[in-house]
mmCIF file with all atom_site columns, C-alpha atoms in Angstrom:
data_model
loop_
_atom_site.group_PDB
_atom_site.id
_atom_site.type_symbol
_atom_site.label_atom_id
_atom_site.label_alt_id
_atom_site.label_comp_id
_atom_site.label_asym_id
_atom_site.label_entity_id
_atom_site.label_seq_id
_atom_site.pdbx_PDB_ins_code
_atom_site.Cartn_x
_atom_site.Cartn_y
_atom_site.Cartn_z
_atom_site.occupancy
_atom_site.B_iso_or_equiv
_atom_site.pdbx_formal_charge
_atom_site.auth_seq_id
_atom_site.auth_comp_id
_atom_site.auth_asym_id
_atom_site.auth_atom_id
_atom_site.pdbx_PDB_model_num
ATOM 1   C CA . MET A 1 1   ? 8.739   14.028  -19.143 1.00 0.00 ? 1   MET A CA 1
ATOM 2   C CA . LYS A 1 2   ? 8.962   12.200  -16.385 1.00 0.00 ? 2   LYS A CA 1
ATOM 3   C CA . LYS A 1 3   ? 7.638   14.191  -13.832 1.00 0.00 ? 3   LYS A CA 1
ATOM 4   C CA . LEU A 1 4   ? 3.927   13.724  -16.104 1.00 0.00 ? 4   LEU A CA 1
ATOM 5   C CA . LEU A 1 5   ? 4.855   10.089  -16.259 1.00 0.00 ? 5   LEU A CA 1
ATOM 6   C CA . ALA A 1 6   ? 5.429   10.263  -12.042 1.00 0.00 ? 6   ALA A CA 1
ATOM 7   C CA . ALA A 1 7   ? 2.493   12.575  -11.657 1.00 0.00 ? 7   ALA A CA 1
ATOM 8   C CA . VAL A 1 8   ? 0.135   9.850   -13.785 1.00 0.00 ? 8   VAL A CA 1
ATOM 9   C CA . PHE A 1 9   ? 1.211   7.011   -11.794 1.00 0.00 ? 9   PHE A CA 1
ATOM 10  C CA . THR A 1 10  ? 0.957   8.481   -8.550  1.00 0.00 ? 10  THR A CA 1
ATOM 11  C CA . LEU A 1 11  ? -2.674  9.596   -9.588  1.00 0.00 ? 11  LEU A CA 1
ATOM 12  C CA . THR A 1 12  ? -3.300  5.992   -10.851 1.00 0.00 ? 12  THR A CA 1
ATOM 13  C CA . LEU A 1 13  ? -2.118  4.251   -8.039  1.00 0.00 ? 13  LEU A CA 1
ATOM 14  C CA . PHE A 1 14  ? -4.317  6.262   -5.440  1.00 0.00 ? 14  PHE A CA 1
ATOM 15  C CA . ILE A 1 15  ? -7.751  7.047   -7.922  1.00 0.00 ? 15  ILE A CA 1
ATOM 16  C CA . SER A 1 16  ? -8.268  3.930   -10.406 1.00 0.00 ? 16  SER A CA 1
ATOM 17  C CA . CYS A 1 17  ? -6.962  1.666   -6.803  1.00 0.00 ? 17  CYS A CA 1
ATOM 18  C CA . ASN A 1 18  ? -10.296 0.420   -6.015  1.00 0.00 ? 18  ASN A CA 1
ATOM 19  C CA . ASN A 1 19  ? -9.996  -2.355  -8.835  1.00 0.00 ? 19  ASN A CA 1
ATOM 20  C CA . THR A 1 20  ? -10.984 -5.789  -6.761  1.00 0.00 ? 20  THR A CA 1
ATOM 21  C CA . GLU A 1 21  ? -9.430  -8.862  -8.146  1.00 0.00 ? 21  GLU A CA 1
ATOM 22  C CA . LYS A 1 22  ? -12.541 -9.950  -9.115  1.00 0.00 ? 22  LYS A CA 1
ATOM 23  C CA . ASP A 1 23  ? -12.688 -6.653  -11.556 1.00 0.00 ? 23  ASP A CA 1
ATOM 24  C CA . THR A 1 24  ? -9.339  -7.622  -12.791 1.00 0.00 ? 24  THR A CA 1
ATOM 25  C CA . GLU A 1 25  ? -10.262 -11.117 -13.833 1.00 0.00 ? 25  GLU A CA 1
ATOM 26  C CA . LYS A 1 26  ? -12.778 -9.904  -16.039 1.00 0.00 ? 26  LYS A CA 1
ATOM 27  C CA . ASP A 1 27  ? -10.031 -8.957  -18.605 1.00 0.00 ? 27  ASP A CA 1
ATOM 28  C CA . THR A 1 28  ? -8.458  -12.139 -18.699 1.00 0.00 ? 28  THR A CA 1
ATOM 29  C CA . SER A 1 29  ? -8.874  -15.786 -19.596 1.00 0.00 ? 29  SER A CA 1
ATOM 30  C CA . GLU A 1 30  ? -6.067  -16.609 -16.968 1.00 0.00 ? 30  GLU A CA 1
ATOM 31  C CA . PRO A 1 31  ? -7.378  -18.124 -13.361 1.00 0.00 ? 31  PRO A CA 1
ATOM 32  C CA . ALA A 1 32  ? -6.141  -15.433 -10.766 1.00 0.00 ? 32  ALA A CA 1
ATOM 33  C CA . LYS A 1 33  ? -3.529  -16.929 -8.895  1.00 0.00 ? 33  LYS A CA 1
ATOM 34  C CA . ASP A 1 34  ? -3.299  -17.116 -4.990  1.00 0.00 ? 34  ASP A CA 1
ATOM 35  C CA . PHE A 1 35  ? 0.021   -15.184 -3.758  1.00 0.00 ? 35  PHE A CA 1
ATOM 36  C CA . THR A 1 36  ? -1.275  -15.384 0.104   1.00 0.00 ? 36  THR A CA 1
ATOM 37  C CA . GLU A 1 37  ? 1.225   -17.746 1.234   1.00 0.00 ? 37  GLU A CA 1
ATOM 38  C CA . GLN A 1 38  ? 3.906   -16.455 -0.651  1.00 0.00 ? 38  GLN A CA 1
ATOM 39  C CA . ASN A 1 39  ? 3.210   -13.175 0.740   1.00 0.00 ? 39  ASN A CA 1
ATOM 40  C CA . GLU A 1 40  ? 3.165   -14.029 3.852   1.00 0.00 ? 40  GLU A CA 1
ATOM 41  C CA . GLN A 1 41  ? 6.646   -15.780 3.392   1.00 0.00 ? 41  GLN A CA 1
ATOM 42  C CA . ASP A 1 42  ? 8.279   -12.669 1.981   1.00 0.00 ? 42  ASP A CA 1
ATOM 43  C CA . ILE A 1 43  ? 6.599   -10.656 4.404   1.00 0.00 ? 43  ILE A CA 1
ATOM 44  C CA . LYS A 1 44  ? 8.113   -12.699 7.548   1.00 0.00 ? 44  LYS A CA 1
ATOM 45  C CA . ASP A 1 45  ? 11.064  -12.594 5.608   1.00 0.00 ? 45  ASP A CA 1
ATOM 46  C CA . TYR A 1 46  ? 11.779  -9.106  4.962   1.00 0.00 ? 46  TYR A CA 1
ATOM 47  C CA . LEU A 1 47  ? 10.671  -8.075  8.625   1.00 0.00 ? 47  LEU A CA 1
ATOM 48  C CA . ALA A 1 48  ? 13.248  -11.053 9.804   1.00 0.00 ? 48  ALA A CA 1
ATOM 49  C CA . LYS A 1 49  ? 16.078  -9.549  7.582   1.00 0.00 ? 49  LYS A CA 1
ATOM 50  C CA . ASN A 1 50  ? 15.474  -5.855  8.429   1.00 0.00 ? 50  ASN A CA 1
ATOM 51  C CA . ASN A 1 51  ? 15.197  -6.753  12.229  1.00 0.00 ? 51  ASN A CA 1
ATOM 52  C CA . LEU A 1 52  ? 11.872  -4.776  12.137  1.00 0.00 ? 52  LEU A CA 1
ATOM 53  C CA . THR A 1 53  ? 8.512   -6.329  14.533  1.00 0.00 ? 53  THR A CA 1
ATOM 54  C CA . ALA A 1 54  ? 5.384   -5.569  13.019  1.00 0.00 ? 54  ALA A CA 1
ATOM 55  C CA . THR A 1 55  ? 1.696   -6.317  14.030  1.00 0.00 ? 55  THR A CA 1
ATOM 56  C CA . ARG A 1 56  ? -0.404  -8.528  12.138  1.00 0.00 ? 56  ARG A CA 1
ATOM 57  C CA . THR A 1 57  ? -4.299  -7.871  11.167  1.00 0.00 ? 57  THR A CA 1
ATOM 58  C CA . ASP A 1 58  ? -6.709  -10.392 10.292  1.00 0.00 ? 58  ASP A CA 1
ATOM 59  C CA . SER A 1 59  ? -6.771  -9.248  7.096   1.00 0.00 ? 59  SER A CA 1
ATOM 60  C CA . GLY A 1 60  ? -3.005  -10.027 6.652   1.00 0.00 ? 60  GLY A CA 1
ATOM 61  C CA . LEU A 1 61  ? -2.005  -6.770  6.857   1.00 0.00 ? 61  LEU A CA 1
ATOM 62  C CA . TYR A 1 62  ? 1.323   -5.589  8.409   1.00 0.00 ? 62  TYR A CA 1
ATOM 63  C CA . TYR A 1 63  ? 2.114   -2.267  9.785   1.00 0.00 ? 63  TYR A CA 1
ATOM 64  C CA . ILE A 1 64  ? 4.774   -0.867  12.120  1.00 0.00 ? 64  ILE A CA 1
ATOM 65  C CA . ILE A 1 65  ? 3.733   2.559   14.217  1.00 0.00 ? 65  ILE A CA 1
ATOM 66  C CA . THR A 1 66  ? 7.339   4.385   14.498  1.00 0.00 ? 66  THR A CA 1
ATOM 67  C CA . GLU A 1 67  ? 5.734   7.784   15.398  1.00 0.00 ? 67  GLU A CA 1
ATOM 68  C CA . PRO A 1 68  ? 2.197   7.225   16.760  1.00 0.00 ? 68  PRO A CA 1
ATOM 69  C CA . GLY A 1 69  ? 1.176   11.037  15.979  1.00 0.00 ? 69  GLY A CA 1
ATOM 70  C CA . ASN A 1 70  ? -0.940  12.946  18.494  1.00 0.00 ? 70  ASN A CA 1
ATOM 71  C CA . GLY A 1 71  ? -3.759  14.087  16.321  1.00 0.00 ? 71  GLY A CA 1
ATOM 72  C CA . ALA A 1 72  ? -7.180  13.761  14.711  1.00 0.00 ? 72  ALA A CA 1
ATOM 73  C CA . GLN A 1 73  ? -7.342  9.632   13.762  1.00 0.00 ? 73  GLN A CA 1
ATOM 74  C CA . PRO A 1 74  ? -9.048  9.229   10.821  1.00 0.00 ? 74  PRO A CA 1
ATOM 75  C CA . THR A 1 75  ? -11.542 6.976   9.456   1.00 0.00 ? 75  THR A CA 1
ATOM 76  C CA . SER A 1 76  ? -12.132 4.921   6.615   1.00 0.00 ? 76  SER A CA 1
ATOM 77  C CA . THR A 1 77  ? -14.173 7.418   4.207   1.00 0.00 ? 77  THR A CA 1
ATOM 78  C CA . SER A 1 78  ? -11.723 10.423  5.432   1.00 0.00 ? 78  SER A CA 1
ATOM 79  C CA . ASN A 1 79  ? -9.695  12.705  3.361   1.00 0.00 ? 79  ASN A CA 1
ATOM 80  C CA . VAL A 1 80  ? -6.301  12.860  4.213   1.00 0.00 ? 80  VAL A CA 1
ATOM 81  C CA . THR A 1 81  ? -2.598  13.918  3.148   1.00 0.00 ? 81  THR A CA 1
ATOM 82  C CA . VAL A 1 82  ? 0.067   11.565  3.758   1.00 0.00 ? 82  VAL A CA 1
ATOM 83  C CA . ALA A 1 83  ? 3.330   11.581  1.923   1.00 0.00 ? 83  ALA A CA 1
ATOM 84  C CA . TYR A 1 84  ? 5.149   8.135   1.211   1.00 0.00 ? 84  TYR A CA 1
ATOM 85  C CA . LYS A 1 85  ? 7.635   6.222   -0.252  1.00 0.00 ? 85  LYS A CA 1
ATOM 86  C CA . GLY A 1 86  ? 6.464   2.836   -2.215  1.00 0.00 ? 86  GLY A CA 1
ATOM 87  C CA . TYR A 1 87  ? 8.823   -0.320  -2.476  1.00 0.00 ? 87  TYR A CA 1
ATOM 88  C CA . TYR A 1 88  ? 8.960   -3.963  -2.928  1.00 0.00 ? 88  TYR A CA 1
ATOM 89  C CA . THR A 1 89  ? 10.013  -6.280  -0.759  1.00 0.00 ? 89  THR A CA 1
ATOM 90  C CA . ASN A 1 90  ? 13.876  -6.155  -2.466  1.00 0.00 ? 90  ASN A CA 1
ATOM 91  C CA . GLY A 1 91  ? 14.033  -2.150  -1.384  1.00 0.00 ? 91  GLY A CA 1
ATOM 92  C CA . LYS A 1 92  ? 12.899  -1.276  -5.401  1.00 0.00 ? 92  LYS A CA 1
ATOM 93  C CA . VAL A 1 93  ? 11.150  2.305   -4.973  1.00 0.00 ? 93  VAL A CA 1
ATOM 94  C CA . PHE A 1 94  ? 7.878   2.276   -7.073  1.00 0.00 ? 94  PHE A CA 1
ATOM 95  C CA . ASP A 1 95  ? 6.045   5.471   -6.168  1.00 0.00 ? 95  ASP A CA 1
ATOM 96  C CA . GLN A 1 96  ? 6.920   8.212   -4.173  1.00 0.00 ? 96  GLN A CA 1
ATOM 97  C CA . SER A 1 97  ? 5.714   11.671  -3.203  1.00 0.00 ? 97  SER A CA 1
ATOM 98  C CA . LYS A 1 98  ? 6.813   15.245  -2.284  1.00 0.00 ? 98  LYS A CA 1
ATOM 99  C CA . ASP A 1 99  ? 7.628   15.961  1.591   1.00 0.00 ? 99  ASP A CA 1
ATOM 100 C CA . ALA A 1 100 ? 4.520   17.667  1.271   1.00 0.00 ? 100 ALA A CA 1
ATOM 101 C CA . GLY A 1 101 ? 2.199   14.870  0.579   1.00 0.00 ? 101 GLY A CA 1
ATOM 102 C CA . ILE A 1 102 ? -0.587  14.028  -1.500  1.00 0.00 ? 102 ILE A CA 1
ATOM 103 C CA . SER A 1 103 ? -4.842  14.118  -0.774  1.00 0.00 ? 103 SER A CA 1
ATOM 104 C CA . PHE A 1 104 ? -6.915  11.223  -1.524  1.00 0.00 ? 104 PHE A CA 1
ATOM 105 C CA . GLY A 1 105 ? -9.580  9.499   0.192   1.00 0.00 ? 105 GLY A CA 1
ATOM 106 C CA . LEU A 1 106 ? -9.457  6.311   1.692   1.00 0.00 ? 106 LEU A CA 1
ATOM 107 C CA . ASN A 1 107 ? -12.534 4.906   -0.107  1.00 0.00 ? 107 ASN A CA 1
ATOM 108 C CA . GLN A 1 108 ? -10.265 5.650   -3.233  1.00 0.00 ? 108 GLN A CA 1
ATOM 109 C CA . VAL A 1 109 ? -7.391  2.988   -2.864  1.00 0.00 ? 109 VAL A CA 1
ATOM 110 C CA . ILE A 1 110 ? -6.177  0.081   -2.519  1.00 0.00 ? 110 ILE A CA 1
ATOM 111 C CA . LYS A 1 111 ? -7.749  -1.981  0.637   1.00 0.00 ? 111 LYS A CA 1
ATOM 112 C CA . GLY A 1 112 ? -4.104  -1.942  2.176   1.00 0.00 ? 112 GLY A CA 1
ATOM 113 C CA . TRP A 1 113 ? -4.536  1.777   2.589   1.00 0.00 ? 113 TRP A CA 1
ATOM 114 C CA . THR A 1 114 ? -7.570  2.134   3.464   1.00 0.00 ? 114 THR A CA 1
ATOM 115 C CA . GLU A 1 115 ? -6.728  -0.542  6.125   1.00 0.00 ? 115 GLU A CA 1
ATOM 116 C CA . GLY A 1 116 ? -4.102  0.202   7.516   1.00 0.00 ? 116 GLY A CA 1
ATOM 117 C CA . ILE A 1 117 ? -3.464  4.408   7.498   1.00 0.00 ? 117 ILE A CA 1
ATOM 118 C CA . LEU A 1 118 ? -6.872  3.824   10.459  1.00 0.00 ? 118 LEU A CA 1
ATOM 119 C CA . TYR A 1 119 ? -3.676  2.737   12.328  1.00 0.00 ? 119 TYR A CA 1
ATOM 120 C CA . PHE A 1 120 ? -2.213  6.109   12.130  1.00 0.00 ? 120 PHE A CA 1
ATOM 121 C CA . LYS A 1 121 ? -2.914  9.654   13.992  1.00 0.00 ? 121 LYS A CA 1
ATOM 122 C CA . GLU A 1 122 ? -2.087  13.335  12.769  1.00 0.00 ? 122 GLU A CA 1
ATOM 123 C CA . GLY A 1 123 ? 1.424   13.791  12.692  1.00 0.00 ? 123 GLY A CA 1
ATOM 124 C CA . GLY A 1 124 ? 2.211   9.681   12.466  1.00 0.00 ? 124 GLY A CA 1
ATOM 125 C CA . SER A 1 125 ? 4.329   7.734   10.812  1.00 0.00 ? 125 SER A CA 1
ATOM 126 C CA . GLY A 1 126 ? 4.977   3.975   10.729  1.00 0.00 ? 126 GLY A CA 1
ATOM 127 C CA . VAL A 1 127 ? 5.342   1.536   7.848   1.00 0.00 ? 127 VAL A CA 1
ATOM 128 C CA . LEU A 1 128 ? 2.447   -0.662  6.060   1.00 0.00 ? 128 LEU A CA 1
ATOM 129 C CA . LEU A 1 129 ? 3.388   -3.944  4.667   1.00 0.00 ? 129 LEU A CA 1
ATOM 130 C CA . ILE A 1 130 ? 1.046   -4.913  1.977   1.00 0.00 ? 130 ILE A CA 1
ATOM 131 C CA . PRO A 1 131 ? 0.215   -8.743  0.989   1.00 0.00 ? 131 PRO A CA 1
ATOM 132 C CA . SER A 1 132 ? -1.084  -8.355  -3.125  1.00 0.00 ? 132 SER A CA 1
ATOM 133 C CA . ARG A 1 133 ? -4.899  -9.153  -2.173  1.00 0.00 ? 133 ARG A CA 1
ATOM 134 C CA . LEU A 1 134 ? -5.027  -6.005  -0.608  1.00 0.00 ? 134 LEU A CA 1
ATOM 135 C CA . GLY A 1 135 ? -3.186  -4.386  -3.204  1.00 0.00 ? 135 GLY A CA 1
ATOM 136 C CA . TYR A 1 136 ? -3.175  -5.047  -6.972  1.00 0.00 ? 136 TYR A CA 1
ATOM 137 C CA . GLY A 1 137 ? -3.969  -8.492  -6.476  1.00 0.00 ? 137 GLY A CA 1
ATOM 138 C CA . SER A 1 138 ? -2.879  -11.418 -8.920  1.00 0.00 ? 138 SER A CA 1
ATOM 139 C CA . TYR A 1 139 ? -2.662  -9.705  -12.360 1.00 0.00 ? 139 TYR A CA 1
ATOM 140 C CA . ASP A 1 140 ? 0.364   -6.972  -13.599 1.00 0.00 ? 140 ASP A CA 1
ATOM 141 C CA . TYR A 1 141 ? -1.111  -3.720  -13.059 1.00 0.00 ? 141 TYR A CA 1
ATOM 142 C CA . MET A 1 142 ? 1.048   -1.054  -14.665 1.00 0.00 ? 142 MET A CA 1
ATOM 143 C CA . THR A 1 143 ? 4.417   -1.422  -13.684 1.00 0.00 ? 143 THR A CA 1
ATOM 144 C CA . ILE A 1 144 ? 3.631   -3.414  -10.664 1.00 0.00 ? 144 ILE A CA 1
ATOM 145 C CA . PRO A 1 145 ? 4.181   -7.081  -10.993 1.00 0.00 ? 145 PRO A CA 1
ATOM 146 C CA . GLY A 1 146 ? 0.785   -9.195  -9.821  1.00 0.00 ? 146 GLY A CA 1
ATOM 147 C CA . GLY A 1 147 ? 1.191   -10.826 -6.628  1.00 0.00 ? 147 GLY A CA 1
ATOM 148 C CA . SER A 1 148 ? 3.638   -7.978  -5.299  1.00 0.00 ? 148 SER A CA 1
ATOM 149 C CA . VAL A 1 149 ? 3.866   -7.282  -1.761  1.00 0.00 ? 149 VAL A CA 1
ATOM 150 C CA . LEU A 1 150 ? 3.952   -3.610  -1.586  1.00 0.00 ? 150 LEU A CA 1
ATOM 151 C CA . ILE A 1 151 ? 5.636   -1.416  1.240   1.00 0.00 ? 151 ILE A CA 1
ATOM 152 C CA . PHE A 1 152 ? 4.831   1.828   2.235   1.00 0.00 ? 152 PHE A CA 1
ATOM 153 C CA . ASP A 1 153 ? 6.722   4.030   4.413   1.00 0.00 ? 153 ASP A CA 1
ATOM 154 C CA . VAL A 1 154 ? 3.984   7.097   5.620   1.00 0.00 ? 154 VAL A CA 1
ATOM 155 C CA . LYS A 1 155 ? 3.516   9.865   7.334   1.00 0.00 ? 155 LYS A CA 1
ATOM 156 C CA . LEU A 1 156 ? -0.225  10.814  7.850   1.00 0.00 ? 156 LEU A CA 1
ATOM 157 C CA . ILE A 1 157 ? 0.803   15.139  7.718   1.00 0.00 ? 157 ILE A CA 1
ATOM 158 C CA . LYS A 1 158 ? -3.200  16.070  8.163   1.00 0.00 ? 158 LYS A CA 1
ATOM 159 C CA . VAL A 1 159 ? -6.908  14.519  8.215   1.00 0.00 ? 159 VAL A CA 1
ATOM 160 C CA . ASN A 1 160 ? -8.688  16.987  6.261   1.00 0.00 ? 160 ASN A CA 1
#
């Protein structure tokens, strides 16, 4: 049962991640809370606490390349195989793939993944620090609290 729930969560994470905050707002009468400043501070605090240096993009995504890789580089519509571990700034893991990874289209995932995986080449690995506006937005999504910064250790295994 536990494996079934993990599989459902993983599929939901990657297949139905295209929900934008605007789409989510249709289901609630509460206005969306802007977590931009809080997420930015949470990411900066996490980086400082863990003595990490990351690159910030114009969208607010932070990424760290630990292994550049030397294979193909994906595009925003590529299908890729990625091994990952997803966790919050407090270190609590909310999802993790098997070492063999999982395959998906980069146009089927949260914006932070679509943007972030493009910085890696096949064989590359690193960390994505995704503010909520590039993740699931202001509202709770399954087990992920609204406004959450999502951190992913990623390894780009293959551009399919």
